Short mmCIF file of C-alpha atoms in Angstrom, two decimals:
data_model
loop_
_atom_site.label_atom_id
_atom_site.label_comp_id
_atom_site.label_asym_id
_atom_site.label_seq_id
_atom_site.Cartn_x
_atom_site.Cartn_y
_atom_site.Cartn_z
CA MET A 1197 30.02 -40.83 -42.05
CA SER A 1198 29.66 -41.27 -45.79
CA LYS A 1199 26.13 -42.59 -45.29
CA LEU A 1200 25.14 -39.57 -43.21
CA PHE A 1201 26.85 -37.01 -45.43
CA PRO A 1202 27.16 -38.56 -48.88
CA ARG A 1203 28.35 -35.32 -50.47
CA PHE A 1204 31.32 -35.00 -48.10
CA SER A 1205 34.74 -35.70 -49.51
CA TRP A 1206 37.01 -37.91 -47.40
CA ALA A 1207 39.13 -34.87 -46.55
CA ALA A 1208 36.09 -32.95 -45.40
CA ALA A 1209 34.93 -35.96 -43.45
CA ALA A 1210 38.27 -36.21 -41.72
CA LEU A 1211 38.19 -32.54 -40.78
CA PHE A 1212 34.60 -32.91 -39.60
CA ALA A 1213 35.57 -35.90 -37.47
CA LEU A 1214 38.40 -33.91 -35.90
CA VAL A 1215 36.07 -31.05 -35.01
CA ALA A 1216 33.44 -33.48 -33.82
CA GLY A 1217 35.99 -35.22 -31.63
CA CYS A 1218 36.82 -31.92 -29.98
CA LEU A 1219 33.15 -31.23 -29.44
CA PHE A 1220 32.63 -34.68 -27.97
CA ALA A 1221 35.46 -33.99 -25.55
CA VAL A 1222 33.86 -30.74 -24.47
CA SER A 1223 30.40 -32.22 -24.17
CA GLY A 1224 31.58 -35.27 -22.21
CA LEU A 1225 30.30 -37.74 -24.86
CA THR A 1226 32.57 -40.36 -26.35
CA PRO A 1227 32.44 -41.02 -30.09
CA ALA A 1228 30.86 -44.39 -29.30
CA GLU A 1229 28.13 -42.76 -27.19
CA ALA A 1230 27.47 -40.24 -29.87
CA ALA A 1231 27.33 -42.96 -32.52
CA ALA A 1232 24.55 -44.64 -30.51
CA LEU A 1233 22.38 -41.54 -30.88
CA PRO A 1234 19.66 -41.62 -33.57
CA ALA A 1235 20.77 -40.23 -36.89
CA ALA A 1236 18.02 -37.59 -36.68
CA ASP A 1237 19.75 -36.13 -33.67
CA ILE A 1238 23.00 -35.79 -35.55
CA GLY A 1239 22.12 -34.66 -39.07
CA HIS A 1240 21.60 -31.07 -40.16
CA GLY A 1241 23.55 -29.47 -37.40
CA GLY A 1242 22.13 -31.78 -34.72
CA LEU A 1243 25.69 -32.77 -33.87
CA LEU A 1244 26.38 -29.23 -32.75
CA LEU A 1245 23.31 -29.28 -30.51
CA VAL A 1246 24.42 -32.57 -29.00
CA ALA A 1247 27.94 -31.31 -28.48
CA PHE A 1248 26.89 -28.08 -26.79
CA ALA A 1249 24.08 -29.58 -24.71
CA GLY A 1250 26.37 -30.27 -21.78
CA ILE A 1251 28.86 -27.42 -22.08
CA SER A 1252 30.07 -26.19 -18.72
CA MET A 1253 29.87 -22.51 -17.98
CA ASP A 1254 33.64 -22.64 -17.41
CA VAL A 1255 34.19 -22.68 -21.15
CA PHE A 1256 32.92 -19.08 -21.37
CA HIS A 1257 34.27 -17.80 -18.10
CA THR A 1258 35.92 -14.81 -19.78
CA ASP A 1259 32.58 -13.49 -20.98
CA PRO A 1260 30.79 -11.31 -18.41
CA PHE A 1261 27.44 -12.61 -19.71
CA THR A 1262 28.36 -16.24 -19.01
CA THR A 1263 29.12 -16.10 -15.32
CA ILE A 1264 30.00 -19.48 -13.79
CA GLN A 1265 27.93 -19.11 -10.62
CA LEU A 1266 24.71 -17.25 -11.31
CA THR A 1267 23.22 -16.21 -8.01
CA SER A 1268 20.67 -13.68 -9.28
CA ALA A 1269 19.66 -11.89 -12.43
CA ILE A 1270 18.68 -8.26 -12.05
CA GLU A 1271 17.63 -6.35 -15.11
CA LYS A 1272 17.39 -2.67 -14.31
CA ALA A 1273 14.28 -1.40 -16.10
CA PRO A 1274 13.58 2.35 -15.84
CA TYR A 1275 10.14 3.52 -14.78
CA ARG A 1276 7.94 4.31 -17.76
CA PRO A 1277 5.61 7.19 -16.86
CA THR A 1278 2.02 6.58 -17.95
CA GLY A 1279 0.09 8.80 -15.55
CA ILE A 1280 -1.52 10.98 -18.21
CA GLY A 1281 -2.16 8.08 -20.55
CA SER A 1282 -3.97 6.17 -17.80
CA LEU A 1283 -6.50 9.00 -17.50
CA GLY A 1284 -7.73 8.26 -21.01
CA ILE A 1285 -8.33 11.93 -21.84
CA PHE A 1286 -6.91 11.78 -25.38
CA GLU A 1287 -9.67 10.52 -27.63
CA PRO A 1288 -8.23 8.31 -30.43
CA PHE A 1289 -9.01 9.62 -33.91
CA PRO A 1290 -7.64 7.42 -36.74
CA ILE A 1291 -7.38 9.25 -40.03
CA ARG A 1292 -6.71 8.09 -43.61
CA THR A 1293 -4.42 10.97 -44.58
CA LYS A 1294 -1.11 12.41 -43.36
CA ALA A 1295 -2.67 15.54 -41.91
CA LEU A 1296 -5.57 16.57 -39.74
CA ILE A 1297 -7.81 19.55 -40.49
CA ILE A 1298 -9.68 21.03 -37.54
CA GLU A 1299 -12.63 23.22 -38.37
CA GLN A 1300 -13.66 25.80 -35.82
CA ARG A 1301 -16.86 27.78 -35.65
CA GLN A 1302 -16.98 30.45 -33.00
CA GLY A 1303 -20.46 30.43 -31.51
CA LYS A 1304 -21.85 33.24 -29.41
CA LEU A 1305 -25.06 33.95 -27.53
CA VAL A 1306 -26.46 37.51 -27.83
CA LEU A 1307 -29.15 39.47 -26.00
CA ILE A 1308 -32.10 40.40 -28.20
CA PRO A 1309 -33.34 43.98 -27.64
CA PHE A 1310 -36.99 44.96 -27.56
CA SER A 1311 -38.51 46.09 -30.85
CA GLN A 1312 -41.78 47.66 -31.96
CA ARG A 1313 -44.37 45.48 -33.60
CA GLY A 1314 -44.28 45.66 -37.36
CA THR A 1315 -40.59 46.63 -37.42
CA ASP A 1316 -37.58 44.50 -38.34
CA GLY A 1317 -36.03 42.44 -35.60
CA THR A 1318 -32.37 41.78 -34.83
CA GLN A 1319 -30.68 39.89 -37.66
CA ARG A 1320 -28.72 36.82 -36.57
CA THR A 1321 -25.08 36.92 -37.63
CA THR A 1322 -23.81 33.60 -39.02
CA GLU A 1323 -20.63 32.38 -37.33
CA LYS A 1324 -17.44 32.46 -39.31
CA ARG A 1325 -15.69 29.15 -39.85
CA GLN A 1326 -11.96 28.60 -39.74
CA ALA A 1327 -9.97 25.53 -40.74
CA ARG A 1328 -6.52 24.74 -39.40
CA TYR A 1329 -4.12 22.20 -40.88
CA PHE A 1330 -1.92 19.97 -38.71
CA GLU A 1331 0.46 17.39 -40.14
CA CYS A 1332 0.97 14.23 -38.12
CA PRO A 1333 4.62 13.77 -37.08
CA ARG A 1334 6.51 10.54 -37.67
CA LEU A 1335 8.17 8.41 -35.01
CA MET A 1336 10.52 5.67 -36.23
CA HIS A 1337 12.60 3.38 -34.04
CA ASP A 1338 14.56 0.27 -35.05
CA ASP A 1339 16.85 -2.43 -33.75
CA THR A 1340 18.99 -5.05 -35.50
CA ILE A 1341 19.76 -8.45 -34.06
CA LYS A 1342 22.91 -10.00 -35.47
CA ALA A 1343 23.46 -13.75 -35.42
CA ASP A 1344 26.86 -13.23 -33.83
CA GLU A 1345 25.19 -11.53 -30.85
CA LEU A 1346 23.35 -14.75 -29.99
CA GLN A 1347 26.11 -17.25 -30.68
CA SER A 1348 27.14 -19.16 -27.51
CA ILE A 1349 25.60 -16.51 -25.24
CA ARG A 1350 23.46 -17.80 -22.40
CA GLN A 1351 19.92 -16.64 -21.79
CA PHE A 1352 19.63 -13.84 -19.22
CA GLY A 1353 18.86 -15.24 -15.78
CA THR A 1354 19.87 -18.82 -16.58
CA GLU A 1355 23.11 -20.76 -16.28
CA THR A 1356 22.89 -23.18 -19.17
CA GLU A 1357 20.16 -22.20 -21.60
CA LEU A 1358 21.49 -20.52 -24.72
CA MET A 1359 19.94 -17.31 -25.98
CA GLN A 1360 17.33 -17.87 -28.69
CA LEU A 1361 16.22 -15.52 -31.43
CA GLN A 1362 12.52 -15.60 -30.48
CA THR A 1363 13.20 -14.57 -26.88
CA GLU A 1364 15.57 -11.81 -27.88
CA VAL A 1365 13.15 -10.47 -30.49
CA ALA A 1366 10.37 -10.28 -27.88
CA ARG A 1367 12.67 -8.52 -25.40
CA ARG A 1368 13.86 -5.92 -27.87
CA LEU A 1369 10.43 -5.32 -29.29
CA ASN A 1370 8.17 -5.32 -26.21
CA GLY A 1371 10.56 -5.46 -23.26
CA PRO A 1372 10.85 -2.76 -20.57
CA THR A 1373 13.31 -0.81 -22.74
CA GLY A 1374 12.18 -2.26 -26.08
CA LEU A 1375 11.05 -0.45 -29.20
CA THR A 1376 7.36 -0.22 -28.33
CA SER A 1377 8.17 0.85 -24.77
CA ASN A 1378 10.18 3.77 -26.14
CA ILE A 1379 7.28 4.67 -28.43
CA GLU A 1380 4.89 4.72 -25.46
CA TYR A 1381 7.44 6.72 -23.45
CA THR A 1382 7.45 9.31 -26.24
CA TRP A 1383 3.63 9.38 -26.28
CA GLU A 1384 3.61 10.36 -22.60
CA TYR A 1385 6.12 13.10 -23.40
CA HIS A 1386 3.73 14.38 -26.09
CA ARG A 1387 0.73 14.15 -23.74
CA LEU A 1388 2.47 16.23 -21.08
CA ALA A 1389 3.40 18.82 -23.69
CA ALA A 1390 -0.22 18.97 -24.94
CA LEU A 1391 -1.37 19.71 -21.36
CA GLN A 1392 0.78 22.82 -21.67
CA GLY A 1393 -0.59 23.75 -25.09
CA LYS A 1394 2.30 22.50 -27.19
CA LEU A 1395 3.66 19.62 -29.25
CA LEU A 1396 7.38 19.18 -28.59
CA ASP A 1397 10.07 17.24 -30.40
CA ALA A 1398 12.49 15.07 -28.44
CA ASP A 1399 15.04 17.89 -28.15
CA GLY A 1400 12.43 20.21 -26.64
CA SER A 1401 11.88 22.27 -29.78
CA VAL A 1402 8.32 23.40 -30.44
CA TYR A 1403 6.61 21.56 -33.30
CA TYR A 1404 3.22 23.19 -32.72
CA ASP A 1405 2.23 25.94 -30.31
CA TYR A 1406 -1.51 25.38 -30.02
CA PHE A 1407 -2.13 28.77 -28.42
CA ALA A 1408 -0.66 30.45 -31.51
CA GLU A 1409 -2.31 28.00 -33.93
CA PHE A 1410 -5.78 28.67 -32.55
CA GLY A 1411 -5.15 32.37 -31.98
CA VAL A 1412 -5.78 32.42 -28.23
CA GLN A 1413 -3.82 33.92 -25.38
CA ALA A 1414 -2.51 31.70 -22.58
CA ALA A 1415 -3.99 32.57 -19.19
CA ALA A 1416 -1.74 34.30 -16.67
CA GLU A 1417 0.09 32.02 -14.25
CA ILE A 1418 -1.64 31.68 -10.87
CA GLY A 1419 0.44 32.26 -7.75
CA PHE A 1420 -0.03 30.07 -4.66
CA ASN A 1421 1.60 31.73 -1.68
CA LEU A 1422 1.92 28.44 0.15
CA SER A 1423 4.85 29.41 2.34
CA ALA A 1424 2.76 32.13 4.03
CA GLY A 1425 0.38 29.51 5.42
CA THR A 1426 -2.57 31.92 5.38
CA ALA A 1427 -5.74 30.22 6.55
CA ASN A 1428 -8.71 29.97 4.14
CA SER A 1429 -6.62 31.13 1.17
CA ILE A 1430 -6.47 27.94 -0.96
CA ARG A 1431 -10.11 27.10 -1.52
CA PRO A 1432 -10.99 30.50 -3.09
CA LEU A 1433 -8.13 29.98 -5.54
CA CYS A 1434 -9.49 26.54 -6.42
CA ASN A 1435 -12.93 27.99 -7.10
CA GLN A 1436 -11.39 30.74 -9.21
CA ILE A 1437 -9.53 28.17 -11.34
CA ILE A 1438 -12.56 25.93 -11.88
CA ARG A 1439 -14.80 28.85 -12.82
CA SER A 1440 -12.34 30.36 -15.28
CA MET A 1441 -11.65 27.00 -16.95
CA ALA A 1442 -15.36 26.23 -17.31
CA ARG A 1443 -16.07 29.64 -18.83
CA SER A 1444 -13.20 29.30 -21.28
CA ALA A 1445 -14.35 25.85 -22.38
CA GLN A 1446 -17.41 27.28 -24.17
CA GLY A 1447 -19.59 24.22 -23.83
CA ALA A 1448 -16.88 21.56 -23.51
CA PHE A 1449 -17.37 21.34 -19.73
CA LEU A 1450 -20.08 18.86 -18.68
CA PRO A 1451 -21.57 18.39 -15.20
CA SER A 1452 -19.34 15.33 -14.87
CA THR A 1453 -16.14 17.14 -15.95
CA GLN A 1454 -13.38 17.16 -13.36
CA VAL A 1455 -10.32 19.37 -12.99
CA TYR A 1456 -6.96 17.71 -12.42
CA ALA A 1457 -3.74 19.35 -11.21
CA LEU A 1458 -0.38 17.73 -11.98
CA CYS A 1459 2.06 19.00 -9.39
CA GLY A 1460 5.83 19.24 -9.33
CA ASP A 1461 7.51 17.74 -6.28
CA GLY A 1462 8.19 20.99 -4.48
CA PHE A 1463 4.71 22.42 -5.10
CA TYR A 1464 3.05 19.19 -3.97
CA ASP A 1465 5.00 18.96 -0.72
CA SER A 1466 4.22 22.57 0.15
CA PHE A 1467 0.58 22.17 -0.82
CA VAL A 1468 -0.14 19.07 1.29
CA ASN A 1469 1.45 20.80 4.29
CA HIS A 1470 -0.61 23.97 3.97
CA PRO A 1471 -2.87 24.57 7.02
CA ASP A 1472 -6.02 24.57 4.87
CA VAL A 1473 -5.29 21.10 3.51
CA ILE A 1474 -4.23 19.65 6.83
CA ARG A 1475 -7.27 21.07 8.64
CA THR A 1476 -9.66 19.69 6.05
CA PHE A 1477 -8.43 16.14 6.43
CA LEU A 1478 -8.15 16.34 10.18
CA ASN A 1479 -11.82 17.27 10.38
CA TRP A 1480 -12.85 14.33 8.20
CA SER A 1481 -13.19 10.69 9.14
CA ASP A 1482 -10.36 10.20 6.63
CA ALA A 1483 -7.88 11.65 9.10
CA ARG A 1484 -6.62 8.09 9.51
CA ASP A 1485 -5.29 8.36 5.92
CA ILE A 1486 -2.95 11.11 7.05
CA ARG A 1487 -1.61 8.96 9.84
CA GLY A 1488 -1.28 6.03 7.43
CA GLY A 1489 0.61 8.18 4.92
CA THR A 1490 -1.78 7.61 2.03
CA GLN A 1491 -2.87 11.24 1.76
CA GLY A 1492 -0.12 13.56 0.61
CA ALA A 1493 2.37 10.73 0.09
CA ALA A 1494 5.01 10.96 -2.62
CA PHE A 1495 3.51 10.38 -6.09
CA GLY A 1496 0.08 10.21 -4.47
CA SER A 1497 -3.17 11.98 -5.25
CA PHE A 1498 -6.16 13.35 -3.41
CA GLU A 1499 -9.15 15.64 -3.93
CA PHE A 1500 -9.32 19.08 -2.38
CA GLY A 1501 -11.36 22.14 -3.29
CA GLY A 1502 -13.05 20.36 -6.20
CA ILE A 1503 -9.68 19.61 -7.85
CA ASN A 1504 -7.79 16.31 -8.02
CA TRP A 1505 -4.19 17.00 -6.99
CA VAL A 1506 -1.57 14.57 -8.30
CA ASN A 1507 2.15 14.43 -7.57
CA TYR A 1508 3.14 13.54 -11.13
CA ARG A 1509 5.84 10.92 -11.50
CA GLY A 1510 7.81 11.53 -14.65
CA SER A 1511 10.97 9.89 -15.93
CA ASP A 1512 13.62 8.52 -13.59
CA ASP A 1513 16.16 11.10 -14.73
CA ASN A 1514 13.82 13.73 -13.27
CA SER A 1515 14.26 15.92 -16.32
CA THR A 1516 13.06 14.41 -19.62
CA ILE A 1517 9.40 13.99 -18.62
CA LYS A 1518 8.78 16.26 -15.67
CA ILE A 1519 6.62 18.94 -14.10
CA PRO A 1520 8.99 21.66 -12.80
CA ASP A 1521 9.33 21.42 -9.01
CA ASP A 1522 7.49 24.67 -8.25
CA LYS A 1523 4.78 24.36 -10.91
CA VAL A 1524 1.32 22.88 -11.24
CA LYS A 1525 -0.65 22.21 -14.47
CA PHE A 1526 -4.46 22.30 -14.54
CA PHE A 1527 -6.55 20.57 -17.19
CA PRO A 1528 -10.05 19.06 -17.57
CA VAL A 1529 -10.86 15.35 -17.54
CA GLY A 1530 -14.13 14.27 -19.10
CA ALA A 1531 -14.43 17.27 -21.43
CA PRO A 1532 -15.31 15.83 -24.85
CA GLY A 1533 -13.19 16.96 -27.78
CA VAL A 1534 -10.68 18.99 -25.79
CA PHE A 1535 -7.86 16.42 -26.12
CA GLN A 1536 -7.45 14.18 -29.13
CA VAL A 1537 -4.76 11.98 -30.65
CA ALA A 1538 -4.88 11.47 -34.41
CA TYR A 1539 -3.15 8.44 -35.92
CA ALA A 1540 -2.04 8.69 -39.55
CA PRO A 1541 -1.61 5.53 -41.71
CA GLY A 1542 1.69 3.83 -42.34
CA GLU A 1543 4.04 4.46 -45.23
CA THR A 1544 3.89 1.07 -46.96
CA PHE A 1545 1.48 0.10 -49.75
CA GLU A 1546 -0.73 -2.13 -47.63
CA TRP A 1547 -1.61 0.78 -45.33
CA VAL A 1548 -2.23 3.49 -47.94
CA ASN A 1549 -5.56 5.32 -47.35
CA THR A 1550 -6.49 3.07 -44.43
CA PRO A 1551 -7.37 4.33 -40.92
CA GLY A 1552 -4.20 4.94 -39.00
CA LYS A 1553 -3.06 2.59 -36.22
CA PRO A 1554 -1.10 3.55 -33.09
CA VAL A 1555 1.95 1.39 -33.99
CA TYR A 1556 3.29 -0.36 -37.09
CA VAL A 1557 5.97 -3.06 -36.82
CA ILE A 1558 7.89 -4.05 -39.96
CA PRO A 1559 10.34 -6.98 -39.90
CA ILE A 1560 13.27 -6.84 -42.32
CA ILE A 1561 15.31 -9.99 -42.96
CA ASP A 1562 18.83 -10.27 -44.36
CA ARG A 1563 17.89 -12.32 -47.39
CA ASP A 1564 21.41 -12.34 -48.83
CA ARG A 1565 23.42 -13.73 -45.91
CA ASN A 1566 20.79 -14.54 -43.22
CA ALA A 1567 23.11 -12.85 -40.73
CA TRP A 1568 20.78 -10.33 -39.11
CA TRP A 1569 17.11 -9.63 -38.39
CA LYS A 1570 15.86 -6.06 -38.14
CA MET A 1571 12.72 -4.63 -36.57
CA GLU A 1572 11.35 -1.20 -37.50
CA VAL A 1573 8.58 0.37 -35.43
CA TYR A 1574 6.62 3.35 -36.72
CA SER A 1575 4.00 5.60 -35.19
CA TYR A 1576 2.32 8.71 -36.59
CA PRO A 1577 0.54 10.32 -33.63
CA LEU A 1578 -0.65 13.90 -33.30
CA HIS A 1579 -1.48 14.73 -29.68
CA ILE A 1580 -3.55 17.89 -29.83
CA VAL A 1581 -5.51 20.14 -27.51
CA THR A 1582 -8.33 21.79 -29.43
CA ARG A 1583 -9.24 24.19 -26.60
CA PRO A 1584 -5.90 25.43 -25.25
CA GLU A 1585 -7.70 28.36 -23.61
CA VAL A 1586 -9.00 25.98 -20.87
CA LEU A 1587 -5.47 25.17 -19.65
CA ARG A 1588 -4.06 26.81 -16.53
CA THR A 1589 -0.66 26.93 -14.88
CA GLY A 1590 0.20 27.71 -11.28
CA ARG A 1591 3.37 28.26 -9.28
CA ALA A 1592 4.47 28.11 -5.67
CA GLY A 1593 4.93 31.74 -4.70
CA ALA A 1594 2.97 34.96 -4.60
#
C-alpha cells in the first residue's frame, strides 16, 4: 500500500483498506484476487472501477432508475413537427449585424397615352423607396449536468453499464427532447406564425405583425361551405385563391410556383369528403389510392384544383403548434424572396461581425470544483415574410 500511495499516512491507509475491503466484498473479489491485478488497474481511482465492475443491480434496488430486471426501455419522445421546415421555403440569410433592414421599392406599370409629335411625352415617375428595420430575436436554452446526477446511475436501457458524461451530454444536447431539438421546435413555431403574417413569442404575444410593418391589409377570410356538399363549388374557389395570390405577389410568382394549403383536422376531414374531391379521384386511375387509404388519410397530402392540400401535424399537445381545426392557411412555395430567415451572429467575441449561424453551442465548465458541466445553446433567427399580401386564410363554413 505504501508503495502504491507513498503520500498516504498509515491511518489513511488503514481507512482506505477498510473501504477497499467493503468494496471487494460487494464486487465479489477477495483482497488476494485484487492484489493480483496489475497496479495500473488499481491506481488513480482504478480500485473503484474494479470494485464496481461486478456490482449487482440489487445494491440499487431502491432507485427507480436501477431496476433489477430490465425487460424493456421505452423513452417517450414527443413528435417534433417539421412539416413547414421540410418544404425549404425560408431562404437562409446570414447577416453580420443584430438587425435586418428590408428595402422596398413599389414598382408599377402604367399605360402611356397617345401624344402629338413634337410635344412632350409622359414623364416616368421614379418609385419611392422605403426601408424597414427588424431586430433579430434571441433564443437561449441551457442545461446543467451535475456530477451527482451520474454517480452510480445505470445507463438508460442497460442493466449494468453506468451512465457516462459523454452519453448524457449527447442526449441532453441533441436528443429527442434536447436543447437543439427545442430550438428546432421553436423554429417551426416561428415558421407557422410567419405563414400567418406574424412573428410570435413563446407565450403567443406578437413580436412583429408583418401586415402592419409593411403597411398592407390582410385579405378577407375565404369561406368553404363544405357541409352543403354543393357540386362543382370547390374548384372555382381554388382558382380564385390562386389568381388573387399571384396578382398580389407582384412578380414573386414564377411559372413553377405552387400554392400549398395547411389544413386543420376538421377542415381537412370535411374537405376530403366533399363530393367534388371524391368524384375527382374516383374518375382517375388513382381511385385505388382512395381504397388504400393513402388519399385523404390523417396527416396526408394530395393535390386538387391546382393546390397542394396538407393535413398539418403540429405538436402532440394539439395546441402549441397547430392549425385551428376549422381553418386552412394558403401560401406560395417556390416564390423567391417571399419567405426568409435571417441569422444574426453570436454574442461572444469570436463571432462579432461574422455571418450569423443557425445555432451556437457554448460549453461552460465548473473550474472551481469540477462538479458540473453546463451547455448553453443560442440562436438568433428572424423568420420573416416580405410579401404578407400573398397570404390567404380559409375556414370551414359559409
